[in-house]
Coordinates of C-alpha atoms in Angstrom, one line a residue:
X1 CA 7.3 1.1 -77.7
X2 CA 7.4 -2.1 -76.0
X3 CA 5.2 -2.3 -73.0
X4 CA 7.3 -2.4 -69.8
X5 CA 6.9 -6.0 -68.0
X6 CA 5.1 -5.2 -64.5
X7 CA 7.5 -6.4 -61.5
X8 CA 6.1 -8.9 -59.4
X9 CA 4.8 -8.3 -56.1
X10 CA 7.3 -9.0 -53.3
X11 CA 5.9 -11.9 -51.3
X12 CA 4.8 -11.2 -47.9
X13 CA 7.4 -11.3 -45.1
X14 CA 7.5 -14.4 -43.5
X15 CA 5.5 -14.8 -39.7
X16 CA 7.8 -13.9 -37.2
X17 CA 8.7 -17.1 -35.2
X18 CA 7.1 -16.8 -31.8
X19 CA 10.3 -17.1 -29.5
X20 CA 10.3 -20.2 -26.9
X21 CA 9.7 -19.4 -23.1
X22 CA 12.8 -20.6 -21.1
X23 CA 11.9 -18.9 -17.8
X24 CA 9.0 -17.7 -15.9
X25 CA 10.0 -14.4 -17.0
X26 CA 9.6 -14.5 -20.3
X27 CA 5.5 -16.4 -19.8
X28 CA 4.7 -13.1 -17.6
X29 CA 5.6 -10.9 -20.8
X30 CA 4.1 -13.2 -23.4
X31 CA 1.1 -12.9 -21.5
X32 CA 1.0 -9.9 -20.1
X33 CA -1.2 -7.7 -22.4
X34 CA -3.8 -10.5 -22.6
X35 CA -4.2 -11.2 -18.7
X36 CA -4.2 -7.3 -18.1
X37 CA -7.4 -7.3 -21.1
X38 CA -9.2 -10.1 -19.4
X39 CA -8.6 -8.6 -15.8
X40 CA -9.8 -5.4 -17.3
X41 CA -13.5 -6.8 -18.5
X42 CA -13.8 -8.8 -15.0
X43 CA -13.5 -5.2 -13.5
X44 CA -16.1 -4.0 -15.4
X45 CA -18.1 -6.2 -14.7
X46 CA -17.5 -6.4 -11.2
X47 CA -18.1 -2.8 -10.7
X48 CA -21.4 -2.8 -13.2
X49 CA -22.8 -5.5 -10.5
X50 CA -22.2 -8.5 -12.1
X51 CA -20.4 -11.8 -10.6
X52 CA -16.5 -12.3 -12.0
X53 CA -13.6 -13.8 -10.4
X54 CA -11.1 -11.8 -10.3
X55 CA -7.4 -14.1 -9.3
X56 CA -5.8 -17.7 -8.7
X57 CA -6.5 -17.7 -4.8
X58 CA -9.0 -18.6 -2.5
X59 CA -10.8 -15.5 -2.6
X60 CA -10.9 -16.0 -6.1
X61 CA -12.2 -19.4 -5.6
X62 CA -10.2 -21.2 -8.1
X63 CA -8.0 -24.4 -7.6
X64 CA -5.8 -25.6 -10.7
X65 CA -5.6 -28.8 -10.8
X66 CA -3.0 -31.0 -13.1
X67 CA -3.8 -34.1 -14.6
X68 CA -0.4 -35.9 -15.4
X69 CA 0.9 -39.4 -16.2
X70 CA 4.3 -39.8 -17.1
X71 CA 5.0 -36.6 -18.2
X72 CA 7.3 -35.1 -15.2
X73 CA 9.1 -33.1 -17.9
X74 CA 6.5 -30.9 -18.4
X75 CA 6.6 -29.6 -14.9
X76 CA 8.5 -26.1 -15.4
X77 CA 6.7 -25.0 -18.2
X78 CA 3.8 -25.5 -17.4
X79 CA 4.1 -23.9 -13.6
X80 CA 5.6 -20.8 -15.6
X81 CA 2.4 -20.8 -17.4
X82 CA 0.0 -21.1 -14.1
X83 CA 2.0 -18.7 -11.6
X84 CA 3.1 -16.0 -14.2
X85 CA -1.0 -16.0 -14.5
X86 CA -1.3 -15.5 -10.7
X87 CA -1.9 -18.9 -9.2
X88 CA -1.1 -19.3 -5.8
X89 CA 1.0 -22.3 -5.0
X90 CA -1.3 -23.7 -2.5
X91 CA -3.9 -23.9 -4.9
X92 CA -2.0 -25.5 -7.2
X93 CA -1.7 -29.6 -7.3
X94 CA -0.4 -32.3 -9.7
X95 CA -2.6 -35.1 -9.4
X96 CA -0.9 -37.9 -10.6
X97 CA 0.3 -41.9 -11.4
X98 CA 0.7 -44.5 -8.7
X99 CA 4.0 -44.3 -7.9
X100 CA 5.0 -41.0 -9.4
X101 CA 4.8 -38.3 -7.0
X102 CA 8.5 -39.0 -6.1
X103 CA 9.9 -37.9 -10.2
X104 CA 7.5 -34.9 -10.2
X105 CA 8.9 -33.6 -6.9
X106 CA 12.9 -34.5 -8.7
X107 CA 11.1 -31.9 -11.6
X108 CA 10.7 -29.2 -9.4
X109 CA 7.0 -29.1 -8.6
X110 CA 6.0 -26.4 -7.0
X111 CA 2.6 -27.1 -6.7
X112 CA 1.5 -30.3 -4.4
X113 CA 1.8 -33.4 -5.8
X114 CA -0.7 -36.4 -5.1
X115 CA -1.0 -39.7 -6.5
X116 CA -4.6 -39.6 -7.7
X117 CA -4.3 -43.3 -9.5
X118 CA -6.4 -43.9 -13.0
X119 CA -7.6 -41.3 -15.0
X120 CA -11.0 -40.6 -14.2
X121 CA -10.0 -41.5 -10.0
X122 CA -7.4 -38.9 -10.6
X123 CA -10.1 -36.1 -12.0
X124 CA -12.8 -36.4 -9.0
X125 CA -9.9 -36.6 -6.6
X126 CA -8.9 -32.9 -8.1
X127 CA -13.0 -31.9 -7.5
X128 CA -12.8 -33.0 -3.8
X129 CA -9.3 -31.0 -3.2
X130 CA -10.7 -27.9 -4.4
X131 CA -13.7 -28.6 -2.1
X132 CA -11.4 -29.0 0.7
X133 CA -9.4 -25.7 -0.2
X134 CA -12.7 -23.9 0.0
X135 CA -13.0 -23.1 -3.7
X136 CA -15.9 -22.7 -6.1
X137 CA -14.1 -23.7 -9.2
X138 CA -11.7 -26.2 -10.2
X139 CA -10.5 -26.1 -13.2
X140 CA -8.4 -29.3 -14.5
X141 CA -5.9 -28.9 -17.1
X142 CA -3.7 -31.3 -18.9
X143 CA 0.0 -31.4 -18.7
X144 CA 0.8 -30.8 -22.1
X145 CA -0.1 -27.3 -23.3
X146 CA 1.7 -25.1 -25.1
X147 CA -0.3 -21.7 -25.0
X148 CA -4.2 -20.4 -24.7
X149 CA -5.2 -17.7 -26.6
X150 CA -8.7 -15.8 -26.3
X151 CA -9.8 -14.2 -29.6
X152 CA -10.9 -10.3 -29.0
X153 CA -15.2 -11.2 -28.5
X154 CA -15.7 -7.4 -27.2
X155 CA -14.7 -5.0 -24.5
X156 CA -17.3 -6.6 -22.0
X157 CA -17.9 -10.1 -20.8
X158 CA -21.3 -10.1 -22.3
X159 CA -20.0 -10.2 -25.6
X160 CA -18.5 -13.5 -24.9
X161 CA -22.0 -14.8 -24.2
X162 CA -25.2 -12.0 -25.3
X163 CA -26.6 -13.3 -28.4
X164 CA -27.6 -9.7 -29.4
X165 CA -23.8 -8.5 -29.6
X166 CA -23.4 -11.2 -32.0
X167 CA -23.7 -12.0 -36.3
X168 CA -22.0 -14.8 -37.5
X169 CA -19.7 -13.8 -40.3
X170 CA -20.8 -14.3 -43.9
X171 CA -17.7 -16.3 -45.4
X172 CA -14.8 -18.3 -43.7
X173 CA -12.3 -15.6 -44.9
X174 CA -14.5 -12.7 -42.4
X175 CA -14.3 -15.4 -39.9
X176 CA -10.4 -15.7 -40.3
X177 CA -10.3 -12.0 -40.2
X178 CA -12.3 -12.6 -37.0
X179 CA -10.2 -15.0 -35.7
X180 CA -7.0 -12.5 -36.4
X181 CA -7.6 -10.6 -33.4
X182 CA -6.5 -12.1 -30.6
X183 CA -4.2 -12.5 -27.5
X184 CA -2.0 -15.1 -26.0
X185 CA -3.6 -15.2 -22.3
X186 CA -2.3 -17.6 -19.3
X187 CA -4.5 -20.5 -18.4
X188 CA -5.6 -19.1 -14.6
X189 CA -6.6 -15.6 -16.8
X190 CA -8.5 -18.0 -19.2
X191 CA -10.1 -19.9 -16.8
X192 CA -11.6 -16.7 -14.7
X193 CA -13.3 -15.4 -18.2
X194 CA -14.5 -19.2 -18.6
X195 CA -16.3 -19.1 -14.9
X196 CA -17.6 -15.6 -15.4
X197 CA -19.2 -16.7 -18.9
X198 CA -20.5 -20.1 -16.6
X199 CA -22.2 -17.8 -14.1
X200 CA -23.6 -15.5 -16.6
X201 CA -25.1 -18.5 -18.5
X202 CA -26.1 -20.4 -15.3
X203 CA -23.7 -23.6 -16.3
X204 CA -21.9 -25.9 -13.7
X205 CA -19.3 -26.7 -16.5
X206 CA -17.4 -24.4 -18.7
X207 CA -14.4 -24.8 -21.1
X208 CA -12.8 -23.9 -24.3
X209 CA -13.3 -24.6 -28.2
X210 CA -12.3 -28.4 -29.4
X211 CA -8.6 -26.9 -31.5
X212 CA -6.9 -23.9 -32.0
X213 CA -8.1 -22.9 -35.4
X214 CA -9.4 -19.0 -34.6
X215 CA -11.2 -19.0 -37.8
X216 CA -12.7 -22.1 -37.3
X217 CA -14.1 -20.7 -34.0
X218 CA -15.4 -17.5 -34.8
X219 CA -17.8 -19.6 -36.8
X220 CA -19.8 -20.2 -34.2
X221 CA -21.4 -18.3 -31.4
X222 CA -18.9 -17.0 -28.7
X223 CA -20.4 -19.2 -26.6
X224 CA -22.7 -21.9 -27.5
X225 CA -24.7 -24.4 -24.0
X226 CA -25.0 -28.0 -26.1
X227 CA -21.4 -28.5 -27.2
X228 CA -18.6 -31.5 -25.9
X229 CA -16.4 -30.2 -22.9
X230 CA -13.4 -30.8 -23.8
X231 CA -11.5 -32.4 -20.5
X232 CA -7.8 -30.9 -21.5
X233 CA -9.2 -27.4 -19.9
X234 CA -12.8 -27.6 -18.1
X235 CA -13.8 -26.1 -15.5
X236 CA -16.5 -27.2 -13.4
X237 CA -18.2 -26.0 -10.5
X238 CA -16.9 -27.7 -7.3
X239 CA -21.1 -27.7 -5.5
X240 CA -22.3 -29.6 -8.6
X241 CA -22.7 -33.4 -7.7
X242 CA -21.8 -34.9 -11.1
X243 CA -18.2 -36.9 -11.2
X244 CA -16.3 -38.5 -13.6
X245 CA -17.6 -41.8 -14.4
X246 CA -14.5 -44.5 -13.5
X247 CA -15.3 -47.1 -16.2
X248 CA -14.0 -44.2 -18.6
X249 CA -10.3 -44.8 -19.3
X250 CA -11.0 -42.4 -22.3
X251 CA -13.2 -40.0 -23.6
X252 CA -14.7 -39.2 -20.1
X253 CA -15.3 -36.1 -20.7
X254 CA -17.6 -37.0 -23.4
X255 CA -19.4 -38.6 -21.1
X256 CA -19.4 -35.7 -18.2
X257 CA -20.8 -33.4 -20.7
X258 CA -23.8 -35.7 -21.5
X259 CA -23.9 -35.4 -17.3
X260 CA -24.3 -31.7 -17.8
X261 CA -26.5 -31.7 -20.7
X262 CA -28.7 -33.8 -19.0
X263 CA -28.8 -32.9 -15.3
X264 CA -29.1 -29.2 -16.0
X265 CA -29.9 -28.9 -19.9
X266 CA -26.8 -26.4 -20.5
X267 CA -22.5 -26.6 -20.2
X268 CA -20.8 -23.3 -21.8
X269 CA -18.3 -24.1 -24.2
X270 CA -16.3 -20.2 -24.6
X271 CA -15.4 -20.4 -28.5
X272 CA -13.4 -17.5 -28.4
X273 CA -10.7 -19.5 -25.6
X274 CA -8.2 -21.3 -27.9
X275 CA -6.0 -24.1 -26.2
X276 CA -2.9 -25.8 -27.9
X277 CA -1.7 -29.0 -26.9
X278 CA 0.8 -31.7 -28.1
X279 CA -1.6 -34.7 -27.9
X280 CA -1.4 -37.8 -29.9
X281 CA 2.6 -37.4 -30.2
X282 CA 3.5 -35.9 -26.2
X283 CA 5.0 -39.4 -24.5
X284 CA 3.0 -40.2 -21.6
X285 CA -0.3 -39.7 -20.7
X286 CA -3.3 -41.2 -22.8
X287 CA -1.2 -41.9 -25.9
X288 CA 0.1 -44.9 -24.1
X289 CA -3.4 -46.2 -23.3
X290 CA -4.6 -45.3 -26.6
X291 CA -5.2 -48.3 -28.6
X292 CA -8.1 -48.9 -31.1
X293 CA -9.5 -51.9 -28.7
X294 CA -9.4 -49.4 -25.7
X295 CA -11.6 -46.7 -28.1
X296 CA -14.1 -49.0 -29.3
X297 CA -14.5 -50.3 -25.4
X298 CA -15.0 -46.9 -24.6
X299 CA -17.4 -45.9 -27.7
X300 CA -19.6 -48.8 -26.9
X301 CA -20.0 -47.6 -23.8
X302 CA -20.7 -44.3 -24.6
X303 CA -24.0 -45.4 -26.9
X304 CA -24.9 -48.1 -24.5
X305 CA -25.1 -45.0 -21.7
X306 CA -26.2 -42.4 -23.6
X307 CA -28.1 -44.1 -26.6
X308 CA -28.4 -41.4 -30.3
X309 CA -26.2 -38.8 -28.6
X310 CA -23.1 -39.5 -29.9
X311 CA -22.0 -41.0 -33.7
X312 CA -19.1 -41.5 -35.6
X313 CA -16.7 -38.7 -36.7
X314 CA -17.0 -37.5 -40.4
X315 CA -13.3 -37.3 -41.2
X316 CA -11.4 -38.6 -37.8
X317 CA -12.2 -41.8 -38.2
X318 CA -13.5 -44.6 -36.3
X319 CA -12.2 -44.1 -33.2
X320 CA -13.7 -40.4 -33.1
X321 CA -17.0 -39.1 -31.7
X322 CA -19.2 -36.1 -32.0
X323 CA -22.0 -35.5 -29.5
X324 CA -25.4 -34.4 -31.0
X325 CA -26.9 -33.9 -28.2
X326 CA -30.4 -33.0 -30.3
X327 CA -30.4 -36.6 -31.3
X328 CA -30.7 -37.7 -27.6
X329 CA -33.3 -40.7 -27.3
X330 CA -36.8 -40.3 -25.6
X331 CA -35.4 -42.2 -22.1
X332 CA -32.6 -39.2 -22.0
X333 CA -35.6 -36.7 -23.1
X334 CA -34.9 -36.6 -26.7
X335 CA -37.9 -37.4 -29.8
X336 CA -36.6 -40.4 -31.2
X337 CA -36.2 -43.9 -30.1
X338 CA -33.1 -45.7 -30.7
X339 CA -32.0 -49.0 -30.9
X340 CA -30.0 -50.0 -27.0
X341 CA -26.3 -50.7 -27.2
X342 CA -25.3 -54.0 -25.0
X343 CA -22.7 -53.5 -22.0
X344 CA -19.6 -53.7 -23.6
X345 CA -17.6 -56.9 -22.4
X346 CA -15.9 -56.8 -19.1
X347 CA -17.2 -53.4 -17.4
X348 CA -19.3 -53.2 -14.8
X349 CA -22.7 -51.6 -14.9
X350 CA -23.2 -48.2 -13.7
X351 CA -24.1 -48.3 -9.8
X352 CA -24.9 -44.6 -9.7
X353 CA -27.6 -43.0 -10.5
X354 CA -27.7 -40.8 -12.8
X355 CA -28.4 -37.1 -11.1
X356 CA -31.5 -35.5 -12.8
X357 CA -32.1 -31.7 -11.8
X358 CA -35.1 -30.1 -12.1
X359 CA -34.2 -26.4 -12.7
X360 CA -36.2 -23.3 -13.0
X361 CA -38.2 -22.6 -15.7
X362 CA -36.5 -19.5 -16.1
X363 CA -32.6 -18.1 -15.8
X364 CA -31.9 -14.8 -14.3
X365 CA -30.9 -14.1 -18.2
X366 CA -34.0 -16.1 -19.9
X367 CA -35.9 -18.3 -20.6
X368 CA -34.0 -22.1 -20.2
X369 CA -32.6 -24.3 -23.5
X370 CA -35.3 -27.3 -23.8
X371 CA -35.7 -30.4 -26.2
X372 CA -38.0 -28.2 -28.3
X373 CA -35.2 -25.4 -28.2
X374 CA -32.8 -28.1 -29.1
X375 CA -34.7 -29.7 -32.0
X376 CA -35.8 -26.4 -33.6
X377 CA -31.8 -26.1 -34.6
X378 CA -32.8 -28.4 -37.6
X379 CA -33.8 -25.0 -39.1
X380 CA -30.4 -24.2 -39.6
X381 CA -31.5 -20.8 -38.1
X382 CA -27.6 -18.8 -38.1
X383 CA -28.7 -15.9 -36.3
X384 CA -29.3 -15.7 -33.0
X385 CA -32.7 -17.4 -31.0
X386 CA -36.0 -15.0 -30.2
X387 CA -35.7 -11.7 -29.1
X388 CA -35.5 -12.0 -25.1
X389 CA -33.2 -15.0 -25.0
X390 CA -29.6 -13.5 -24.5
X391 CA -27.9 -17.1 -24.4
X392 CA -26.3 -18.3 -27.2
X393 CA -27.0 -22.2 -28.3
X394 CA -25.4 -23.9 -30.9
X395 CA -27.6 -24.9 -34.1
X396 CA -27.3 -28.2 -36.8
X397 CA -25.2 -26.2 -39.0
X398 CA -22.6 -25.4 -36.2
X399 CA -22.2 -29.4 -35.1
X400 CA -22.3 -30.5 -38.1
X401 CA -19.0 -27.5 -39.3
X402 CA -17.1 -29.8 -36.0
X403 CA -17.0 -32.9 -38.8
X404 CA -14.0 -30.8 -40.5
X405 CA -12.1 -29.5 -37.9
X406 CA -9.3 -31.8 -37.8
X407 CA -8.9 -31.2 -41.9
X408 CA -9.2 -27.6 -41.1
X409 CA -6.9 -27.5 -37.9
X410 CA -4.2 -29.9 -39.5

């Protein structure tokens, strides 16, 4: 008899379509079961002793601030994002363009709206409104995300941060599987796991991983202390002295992370927070100061500040950066000496010091990251550091996996 032909397997269904917010409404239920998970943990932890914050108020000690250019369209969705998350209007502001306060009230703002000016003017104006509210934490977000999403670390907020609760996953396909498990969250619920992970880890900065690729993420350490801060959602300690440095009109927050790195050897970068934005192709905002004279203006003045600790991206191109902070040279504490970049043309030279910080030699949770820490990633060492050290630090391997996120993430 002739064998019977084997049918072919049906092809998966299709992913369901994840249905578009119109209302405030329908944010609260998206996020629901996420914010009620991250409030859970912070509970814990509050009630095992630790230090968590626990809402959007002042008690809470977080201000949410808005950085925004041109962009009043964006208002309502992204106010359904903050107060379905439990931001209180008074600690919300837009901080925005000269001359644009008026259209962003027209939008329906809820939140105040102030004309902060340039970019990086606009970002320490949001630090000093949150002092002046009498908050710890501000944490400034940009105007065009679409959602945040935390992958499932553990039931606790250690396992966001304790090395020992930790293995990295043998292949990219256990990563993705990884990766899976996770929850849309709002950004206020995002940004009280980020602080709780800052105070754990002693850092003055905290914020999420560079895209939204969950298996990309789960790749690396849940949190790791010597990665970029990426300035679309960071949260940074309002006591901390460091600003924005105003001869940025791009890729300041490359240049605030070096601040950190530097100042206090250590900014927490939680790779299990996923944010989602529209950049590049979102009217408004940095694409319309985007040019490729305005990156290599503010490239050059990247090395010439912070000479080996940043170099060209692998697959972005040349307008693209990745910091190595491990490369750093001998005057920023690093081994090697590198060659000085001039003062790019036209900006002025820096007329504030830089702020070093001597800190402890130890942490409540170990012993501190140091050059010697830093360099001893070239051993490509995947597991976690010495028994002892519960923070989590990112090695070679990991920076170097950053050179194909955008091929990854596209």
């Amino acid at each position: 008899m002739p064998r019977s032909k084997r049918k072919p397997a049906a092809p998966p269904p299709p992913p369901k379509r994840r249905r578009l917010a119109t209302s405030e409404a329908d944010v609260l239920e998206q996020v629901r079961e996420g914010d009620a998970w991250v409030a859970s943990m912070l509970r814990r932890q509050a009630a095992e002793g630790g230090d968590a914050t626990t809402g959007g108020s002042t008690e809470d000690g977080l201000f949410i601030a808005v950085i925004s250019s041109k962009r009043p369209h964006n208002v309502p969705r992204i106010e359904w994002k903050l107060f379905a998350g439990g931001a209180m209007r008074e600690n919300v502001a837009w901080i925005v363009g000269a001359g644009e306060a008026d259209a962003y009230g027209a939008a329906g703002a809820r939140g105040r709206v102030v004309e902060g000016g340039a970019l990086c003017k606009s970002r320490n104006l949001a630090i000093e409104l949150a002092k002046k509210a009498r908050c710890s934490h501000v944490v400034e977000l940009s105007d065009d995300l679409k959602r945040v999403e935390v992958v499932r670390a553990g039931d606790s907020i250690a396992h966001f941060y304790d090395a020992s609760l930790w293995r990295k996953p043998a292949t990219l396909k256990q990563q993705n599987a990884v990766g899976s498990n996770k929850v849309e969250v709002s950004p206020v619920a995002a940004a009280r796991l980020v602080v709780a992970v800052m105070r754990a880890t002693g850092c003055k900065l905290g914020g999420a991983y560079v895209t939204a690729n969950p298996g990309l993420a789960c790749g690396m350490a849940p949190t790791t202390l010597c990665h970029f801060i990426v300035g679309d959602f960071a949260v940074l300690d309002v006591a901390c002295p460091l600003r924005f440095d105003e001869r940025f009109r791009l890729k300041e927050d490359y240049d605030l992370t070096a601040q950190h790195l530097r100042a206090y050897g250590r900014a927490a970068r939680c790779n299990r927070v996923l944010c989602e934005f529209e950049h590049y192709t979102n009217r408004g905002g940095a694409v319309d100061v985007r040019t490729d004279s305005t990156e290599q203006h503010v490239i050059q003045l990247l090395h010439h500040k912070w000479p080996g600790c940043f170099r060209t991206h692998g697959t972005r191109g040349p307008n693209e950066v990745l910091l190595q902070w491990d490369r750093r040279d001998v005057s920023l504490g690093g081994t090697r000496a590198v060659d000085p970049t001039p003062l790019p043309e036209g900006c002025a030279v820096e007329t504030q010091p830089p702020v070093d910080v001597v800190p402890p030699a130890e942490t409540a949770d170990g012993p501190r990251d140091t050059a010697a820490d830093d360099d001893a990633g070239e051993h490509n060492d995947e597991r976690p550091e010495a028994a002892g050290l519960p923070l989590l630090r990112g090695t070679t391997s990991e920076r170097r996996d950053e050179d194909d996120l955008a091929a990854a993430a596209a």
